[in-house]
mmCIF file of C-alpha atoms in Angstrom:
data_model
loop_
_atom_site.group_PDB
_atom_site.id
_atom_site.type_symbol
_atom_site.label_atom_id
_atom_site.label_comp_id
_atom_site.label_asym_id
_atom_site.label_seq_id
_atom_site.Cartn_x
_atom_site.Cartn_y
_atom_site.Cartn_z
ATOM 1 C CA UNK A 1 -0.079 -0.086 0.040
ATOM 2 C CA UNK A 2 2.889 2.409 0.624
ATOM 3 C CA UNK A 3 3.847 2.028 -3.058
ATOM 4 C CA UNK A 4 0.529 2.568 -4.421
ATOM 5 C CA UNK A 5 1.022 6.334 -5.007
ATOM 6 C CA UNK A 6 4.263 5.400 -6.835
ATOM 7 C CA UNK A 7 2.596 2.880 -9.012
ATOM 8 C CA UNK A 8 -0.288 5.300 -9.805
ATOM 9 C CA UNK A 9 2.241 8.003 -10.723
ATOM 10 C CA UNK A 10 3.987 5.584 -13.063
ATOM 11 C CA UNK A 11 0.697 4.372 -14.505
ATOM 12 C CA UNK A 12 -0.203 7.887 -15.198
ATOM 13 C CA UNK A 13 3.147 8.641 -16.881
ATOM 14 C CA UNK A 14 2.779 5.698 -19.105
ATOM 15 C CA UNK A 15 -0.592 6.689 -20.135
ATOM 16 C CA UNK A 16 0.743 10.159 -20.807
ATOM 17 C CA UNK A 17 3.420 8.818 -23.035
ATOM 18 C CA UNK A 18 1.278 6.270 -24.832
ATOM 19 C CA UNK A 19 -1.548 8.457 -25.540
ATOM 20 C CA UNK A 20 -0.149 9.946 -28.914
ATOM 21 C CA UNK A 21 0.599 6.704 -30.246
ATOM 22 C CA UNK A 22 -2.667 5.193 -29.289
ATOM 23 C CA UNK A 23 -4.484 8.288 -30.915
ATOM 24 C CA UNK A 24 -2.368 8.076 -33.903
ATOM 25 C CA UNK A 25 -3.368 4.382 -34.459
ATOM 26 C CA UNK A 26 -7.033 5.325 -34.030
ATOM 27 C CA UNK A 27 -6.856 8.091 -36.349
ATOM 28 C CA UNK A 28 -5.065 5.908 -39.007
ATOM 29 C CA UNK A 29 -7.849 3.245 -38.788
ATOM 30 C CA UNK A 30 -10.811 5.659 -39.200
ATOM 31 C CA UNK A 31 -12.704 6.668 -42.471
ATOM 32 C CA UNK A 32 -12.892 10.308 -43.586
ATOM 33 C CA UNK A 33 -16.394 10.464 -42.471
ATOM 34 C CA UNK A 34 -15.680 9.264 -38.952
ATOM 35 C CA UNK A 35 -12.792 11.840 -38.562
ATOM 36 C CA UNK A 36 -14.941 14.408 -39.657
ATOM 37 C CA UNK A 37 -17.401 13.953 -36.805
ATOM 38 C CA UNK A 38 -17.638 16.454 -33.876
ATOM 39 C CA UNK A 39 -17.498 13.674 -31.121
ATOM 40 C CA UNK A 40 -14.285 11.730 -31.757
ATOM 41 C CA UNK A 41 -14.048 8.185 -30.572
ATOM 42 C CA UNK A 42 -11.191 6.062 -29.368
ATOM 43 C CA UNK A 43 -12.130 2.977 -31.153
ATOM 44 C CA UNK A 44 -12.974 3.256 -34.884
ATOM 45 C CA UNK A 45 -16.699 2.252 -35.521
ATOM 46 C CA UNK A 46 -15.736 0.822 -39.150
ATOM 47 C CA UNK A 47 -11.875 0.186 -39.170
ATOM 48 C CA UNK A 48 -10.359 0.435 -42.408
ATOM 49 C CA UNK A 49 -6.698 0.033 -43.832
ATOM 50 C CA UNK A 50 -7.573 2.442 -46.739
ATOM 51 C CA UNK A 51 -5.446 5.199 -45.148
ATOM 52 C CA UNK A 52 -2.373 2.817 -45.293
ATOM 53 C CA UNK A 53 -2.756 2.092 -48.885
ATOM 54 C CA UNK A 54 -3.467 5.642 -49.733
ATOM 55 C CA UNK A 55 -0.343 6.681 -47.869
ATOM 56 C CA UNK A 56 2.034 4.224 -49.731
ATOM 57 C CA UNK A 57 0.234 4.756 -53.057
ATOM 58 C CA UNK A 58 0.674 8.703 -52.922
ATOM 59 C CA UNK A 59 4.182 8.854 -51.694
ATOM 60 C CA UNK A 60 7.322 6.639 -51.848
ATOM 61 C CA UNK A 61 7.276 5.953 -48.046
ATOM 62 C CA UNK A 62 9.394 2.759 -48.552
ATOM 63 C CA UNK A 63 12.279 4.621 -50.361
ATOM 64 C CA UNK A 64 12.118 7.557 -47.909
ATOM 65 C CA UNK A 65 12.280 5.178 -44.877
ATOM 66 C CA UNK A 66 15.314 3.404 -46.639
ATOM 67 C CA UNK A 67 16.842 6.886 -47.065
ATOM 68 C CA UNK A 68 16.241 7.846 -43.481
ATOM 69 C CA UNK A 69 17.652 4.549 -42.137
ATOM 70 C CA UNK A 70 20.839 4.857 -44.234
ATOM 71 C CA UNK A 71 21.443 8.484 -42.940
ATOM 72 C CA UNK A 72 20.586 7.556 -39.242
ATOM 73 C CA UNK A 73 22.731 4.405 -39.422
ATOM 74 C CA UNK A 74 25.785 6.015 -40.765
ATOM 75 C CA UNK A 75 25.297 9.246 -38.611
ATOM 76 C CA UNK A 76 25.104 7.211 -35.404
ATOM 77 C CA UNK A 77 28.084 5.063 -36.042
ATOM 78 C CA UNK A 78 30.262 7.911 -37.221
ATOM 79 C CA UNK A 79 29.393 9.975 -34.279
ATOM 80 C CA UNK A 80 30.352 7.167 -32.019
ATOM 81 C CA UNK A 81 33.497 6.499 -33.809
ATOM 82 C CA UNK A 82 34.604 10.129 -33.541
ATOM 83 C CA UNK A 83 33.335 10.956 -30.058
ATOM 84 C CA UNK A 84 34.568 7.732 -28.345
ATOM 85 C CA UNK A 85 38.542 8.275 -28.507
ATOM 86 C CA UNK A 86 37.906 12.061 -28.024
ATOM 87 C CA UNK A 87 35.716 11.293 -24.741
ATOM 88 C CA UNK A 88 38.443 9.027 -23.469
ATOM 89 C CA UNK A 89 41.138 11.684 -23.955
ATOM 90 C CA UNK A 90 38.866 14.291 -22.266
ATOM 91 C CA UNK A 91 38.333 12.054 -19.395
ATOM 92 C CA UNK A 92 41.621 10.526 -18.892
ATOM 93 C CA UNK A 93 43.979 13.482 -19.613
ATOM 94 C CA UNK A 94 43.350 16.565 -17.561
ATOM 95 C CA UNK A 95 44.865 19.763 -19.082
ATOM 96 C CA UNK A 96 43.970 23.286 -20.051
ATOM 97 C CA UNK A 97 42.856 22.220 -23.564
ATOM 98 C CA UNK A 98 40.437 19.383 -22.274
ATOM 99 C CA UNK A 99 38.850 22.005 -20.026
ATOM 100 C CA UNK A 100 38.483 24.433 -22.782
ATOM 101 C CA UNK A 101 36.977 21.566 -25.011
ATOM 102 C CA UNK A 102 34.496 20.535 -22.323
ATOM 103 C CA UNK A 103 33.471 24.238 -21.977
ATOM 104 C CA UNK A 104 32.955 24.593 -25.661
ATOM 105 C CA UNK A 105 30.747 21.438 -25.725
ATOM 106 C CA UNK A 106 28.580 22.858 -23.277
ATOM 107 C CA UNK A 107 28.432 26.265 -24.890
ATOM 108 C CA UNK A 108 27.677 24.634 -28.216
ATOM 109 C CA UNK A 109 24.451 23.278 -26.790
ATOM 110 C CA UNK A 110 23.026 26.707 -25.683
ATOM 111 C CA UNK A 111 23.237 28.195 -29.375
ATOM 112 C CA UNK A 112 20.074 27.788 -31.230
ATOM 113 C CA UNK A 113 20.827 25.315 -34.236
ATOM 114 C CA UNK A 114 19.151 27.808 -36.530
ATOM 115 C CA UNK A 115 22.335 29.969 -36.256
ATOM 116 C CA UNK A 116 24.518 27.344 -38.088
ATOM 117 C CA UNK A 117 22.167 26.446 -41.015
ATOM 118 C CA UNK A 118 23.512 29.152 -43.249
ATOM 119 C CA UNK A 119 27.196 28.406 -42.449
ATOM 120 C CA UNK A 120 26.618 24.695 -43.017
ATOM 121 C CA UNK A 121 24.805 25.168 -46.072
ATOM 122 C CA UNK A 122 27.645 27.259 -47.740
ATOM 123 C CA UNK A 123 30.168 24.755 -46.535
ATOM 124 C CA UNK A 124 28.295 21.858 -48.145
ATOM 125 C CA UNK A 125 27.713 23.852 -51.247
ATOM 126 C CA UNK A 126 31.494 24.481 -51.657
ATOM 127 C CA UNK A 127 31.999 20.677 -51.238
ATOM 128 C CA UNK A 128 29.095 19.819 -53.554
ATOM 129 C CA UNK A 129 27.128 18.010 -51.042
ATOM 130 C CA UNK A 130 23.942 19.896 -51.211
ATOM 131 C CA UNK A 131 20.923 17.843 -52.054
ATOM 132 C CA UNK A 132 22.807 14.554 -51.117
ATOM 133 C CA UNK A 133 22.490 12.082 -48.418
ATOM 134 C CA UNK A 134 26.301 12.173 -47.355
ATOM 135 C CA UNK A 135 25.817 15.796 -46.904
ATOM 136 C CA UNK A 136 22.922 15.273 -44.659
ATOM 137 C CA UNK A 137 25.129 12.663 -42.664
ATOM 138 C CA UNK A 138 27.879 15.266 -42.249
ATOM 139 C CA UNK A 139 25.199 17.794 -40.812
ATOM 140 C CA UNK A 140 23.688 15.100 -38.588
ATOM 141 C CA UNK A 141 27.138 14.044 -37.196
ATOM 142 C CA UNK A 142 27.867 17.724 -36.580
ATOM 143 C CA UNK A 143 24.551 18.200 -34.853
ATOM 144 C CA UNK A 144 24.861 15.303 -32.360
ATOM 145 C CA UNK A 145 28.776 15.077 -31.800
ATOM 146 C CA UNK A 146 28.778 17.538 -28.904
ATOM 147 C CA UNK A 147 26.022 15.801 -26.780
ATOM 148 C CA UNK A 148 27.456 12.303 -27.684
ATOM 149 C CA UNK A 149 30.951 13.464 -26.603
ATOM 150 C CA UNK A 150 29.460 14.762 -23.381
ATOM 151 C CA UNK A 151 27.641 11.560 -22.688
ATOM 152 C CA UNK A 152 30.647 9.327 -23.488
ATOM 153 C CA UNK A 153 33.018 11.257 -21.462
ATOM 154 C CA UNK A 154 30.817 10.782 -18.457
ATOM 155 C CA UNK A 155 30.876 6.948 -18.974
ATOM 156 C CA UNK A 156 34.625 6.841 -19.388
ATOM 157 C CA UNK A 157 34.833 8.792 -16.069
ATOM 158 C CA UNK A 158 33.086 5.958 -14.403
ATOM 159 C CA UNK A 159 35.492 3.273 -15.334
ATOM 160 C CA UNK A 160 38.194 3.451 -12.741
ATOM 161 C CA UNK A 161 41.743 4.139 -14.047
ATOM 162 C CA UNK A 162 43.174 1.451 -11.685
ATOM 163 C CA UNK A 163 41.667 -1.279 -14.036
ATOM 164 C CA UNK A 164 43.873 -0.067 -16.798
ATOM 165 C CA UNK A 165 46.921 0.077 -14.366
ATOM 166 C CA UNK A 166 46.173 -3.574 -13.415
ATOM 167 C CA UNK A 167 46.116 -4.611 -16.925
ATOM 168 C CA UNK A 168 49.459 -2.833 -17.375
ATOM 169 C CA UNK A 169 51.071 -4.690 -14.487
ATOM 170 C CA UNK A 170 49.933 -7.801 -16.101
ATOM 171 C CA UNK A 171 51.867 -6.939 -19.209
ATOM 172 C CA UNK A 172 49.021 -5.670 -21.270
ATOM 173 C CA UNK A 173 49.739 -2.512 -23.485
ATOM 174 C CA UNK A 174 47.728 0.284 -23.692
ATOM 175 C CA UNK A 175 45.642 -0.839 -26.793
ATOM 176 C CA UNK A 176 45.238 -4.225 -25.068
ATOM 177 C CA UNK A 177 43.982 -2.594 -21.976
ATOM 178 C CA UNK A 178 41.540 -0.452 -23.769
ATOM 179 C CA UNK A 179 40.098 -3.233 -26.024
ATOM 180 C CA UNK A 180 40.051 -5.965 -23.136
ATOM 181 C CA UNK A 181 39.023 -3.957 -20.099
ATOM 182 C CA UNK A 182 37.603 -0.529 -20.888
ATOM 183 C CA UNK A 183 35.661 -1.366 -24.092
ATOM 184 C CA UNK A 184 33.392 -3.877 -22.494
ATOM 185 C CA UNK A 185 32.604 -1.670 -19.521
ATOM 186 C CA UNK A 186 31.766 1.113 -21.993
ATOM 187 C CA UNK A 187 29.386 -0.977 -24.040
ATOM 188 C CA UNK A 188 26.233 0.314 -22.364
ATOM 189 C CA UNK A 189 27.236 3.908 -22.675
ATOM 190 C CA UNK A 190 28.115 3.289 -26.468
ATOM 191 C CA UNK A 191 24.732 1.624 -26.921
ATOM 192 C CA UNK A 192 22.975 4.583 -25.140
ATOM 193 C CA UNK A 193 24.894 7.108 -27.318
ATOM 194 C CA UNK A 194 24.102 4.967 -30.507
ATOM 195 C CA UNK A 195 20.522 5.012 -29.861
ATOM 196 C CA UNK A 196 20.385 8.832 -29.060
ATOM 197 C CA UNK A 197 22.196 9.447 -32.298
ATOM 198 C CA UNK A 198 19.927 7.299 -34.313
ATOM 199 C CA UNK A 199 16.694 8.694 -33.035
ATOM 200 C CA UNK A 200 18.069 12.181 -33.408
ATOM 201 C CA UNK A 201 18.959 11.669 -37.129
ATOM 202 C CA UNK A 202 15.766 9.628 -37.788
ATOM 203 C CA UNK A 203 13.467 12.461 -36.521
ATOM 204 C CA UNK A 204 15.448 15.408 -37.596
ATOM 205 C CA UNK A 205 13.481 17.634 -39.990
ATOM 206 C CA UNK A 206 14.916 21.242 -39.987
ATOM 207 C CA UNK A 207 18.395 20.333 -41.608
ATOM 208 C CA UNK A 208 16.919 18.127 -44.157
ATOM 209 C CA UNK A 209 14.397 20.663 -45.020
ATOM 210 C CA UNK A 210 17.283 23.022 -45.979
ATOM 211 C CA UNK A 211 19.771 20.698 -47.599
ATOM 212 C CA UNK A 212 17.442 18.300 -49.624
ATOM 213 C CA UNK A 213 15.332 19.876 -52.432
ATOM 214 C CA UNK A 214 14.775 16.729 -54.785
ATOM 215 C CA UNK A 215 11.988 14.302 -53.792
ATOM 216 C CA UNK A 216 14.258 11.426 -54.900
ATOM 217 C CA UNK A 217 16.561 11.993 -51.940
ATOM 218 C CA UNK A 218 14.123 13.293 -49.310
ATOM 219 C CA UNK A 219 13.959 11.468 -45.884
ATOM 220 C CA UNK A 220 10.900 10.264 -44.175
ATOM 221 C CA UNK A 221 10.101 13.426 -42.160
ATOM 222 C CA UNK A 222 10.132 15.466 -45.393
ATOM 223 C CA UNK A 223 8.003 13.108 -47.171
ATOM 224 C CA UNK A 224 5.354 13.247 -44.302
ATOM 225 C CA UNK A 225 4.986 17.003 -44.969
ATOM 226 C CA UNK A 226 3.637 16.141 -48.563
ATOM 227 C CA UNK A 227 0.536 14.933 -47.233
ATOM 228 C CA UNK A 228 -0.269 18.685 -46.421
ATOM 229 C CA UNK A 229 -2.098 20.267 -49.260
ATOM 230 C CA UNK A 230 -1.375 23.546 -50.891
ATOM 231 C CA UNK A 231 -3.902 25.160 -48.581
ATOM 232 C CA UNK A 232 -2.202 23.891 -45.692
ATOM 233 C CA UNK A 233 -4.940 21.320 -44.882
ATOM 234 C CA UNK A 234 -3.538 17.967 -43.879
ATOM 235 C CA UNK A 235 -5.045 14.792 -45.155
ATOM 236 C CA UNK A 236 -5.260 13.376 -41.521
ATOM 237 C CA UNK A 237 -5.969 9.736 -42.552
ATOM 238 C CA UNK A 238 -2.907 9.034 -44.697
ATOM 239 C CA UNK A 239 -0.642 11.228 -42.658
ATOM 240 C CA UNK A 240 -1.521 9.358 -39.521
ATOM 241 C CA UNK A 241 -0.948 6.065 -41.198
ATOM 242 C CA UNK A 242 2.357 7.287 -42.613
ATOM 243 C CA UNK A 243 3.317 8.754 -39.217
ATOM 244 C CA UNK A 244 2.514 5.568 -37.574
ATOM 245 C CA UNK A 245 4.672 3.572 -39.919
ATOM 246 C CA UNK A 246 7.694 6.097 -39.251
ATOM 247 C CA UNK A 247 7.551 5.317 -35.611
ATOM 248 C CA UNK A 248 7.957 1.611 -36.022
ATOM 249 C CA UNK A 249 11.663 1.504 -36.718
ATOM 250 C CA UNK A 250 12.467 3.543 -33.562
ATOM 251 C CA UNK A 251 10.308 1.432 -31.439
ATOM 252 C CA UNK A 252 11.879 -2.048 -32.912
ATOM 253 C CA UNK A 253 15.461 -0.449 -32.380
ATOM 254 C CA UNK A 254 14.516 0.492 -28.937
ATOM 255 C CA UNK A 255 13.114 -2.743 -28.126
ATOM 256 C CA UNK A 256 16.197 -4.700 -29.342
ATOM 257 C CA UNK A 257 18.752 -2.753 -27.268
ATOM 258 C CA UNK A 258 16.546 -1.468 -24.295
ATOM 259 C CA UNK A 259 18.337 -3.712 -21.892
ATOM 260 C CA UNK A 260 21.739 -2.411 -22.825
ATOM 261 C CA UNK A 261 20.144 1.294 -22.830
ATOM 262 C CA UNK A 262 18.813 0.739 -19.315
ATOM 263 C CA UNK A 263 22.078 -0.581 -17.867
ATOM 264 C CA UNK A 264 23.925 2.284 -19.698
ATOM 265 C CA UNK A 265 21.655 5.049 -18.190
ATOM 266 C CA UNK A 266 21.962 3.474 -14.761
ATOM 267 C CA UNK A 267 25.806 3.462 -15.179
ATOM 268 C CA UNK A 268 25.637 7.138 -16.098
ATOM 269 C CA UNK A 269 23.540 7.869 -13.140
ATOM 270 C CA UNK A 270 25.859 6.472 -10.545
ATOM 271 C CA UNK A 271 29.001 7.740 -11.864
ATOM 272 C CA UNK A 272 28.756 10.732 -9.536
#
């Protein structure tokens, strides 16, 4: 009975998080006539899959999803490959340069990202990467790298340096100690950073809107906008169906690695 208020609060929070997804599913299964009624219902009276067929028939959702997947996978892995050694150096080697680097990472999170759109666009134009997926990958890596670096250096600090010293005493070199001792302990943090980078890239809209103009290279968030008519009126049925399909990869990815993510977040919470 003492835990009842905690369970009630947790249940309310779960309902709060699940409400958009449940309402999205309900809207995707409704007919246009039912969506036009003034008294909305949770359960569709006449469920239909026509919205899903209309969504896939009107727009290239499969191609857009594949392009978003490619961009998100490459962006997340490149972000981790760059930030992991940098985070190790920031956490293990104390110097003025490291303190300045950490301060710059924190300051960079304060600036609105709208400020860097024009400089990024000009750089990508000079490199002939505008309207290309590699250009969008570069932007997403730049966008997620500071926070990923900040996350990983916290996980590296949670690993006691004495473990590396013990491995050195046993005859292991620096590289062997990093691979055999440090890397397994950092796995939860790396998975958590991968998930953050993947979801950030998968859902990103503003940079893609500026960089990509050709419909053949547009990612999934940009394709969803095309369900809005020239008068600004959205076709709710196909839009809800397409949006529901867009959430599935993130849910699957999270379900696969949620155990690693949970342990990684707990490790970050107790690093002190």
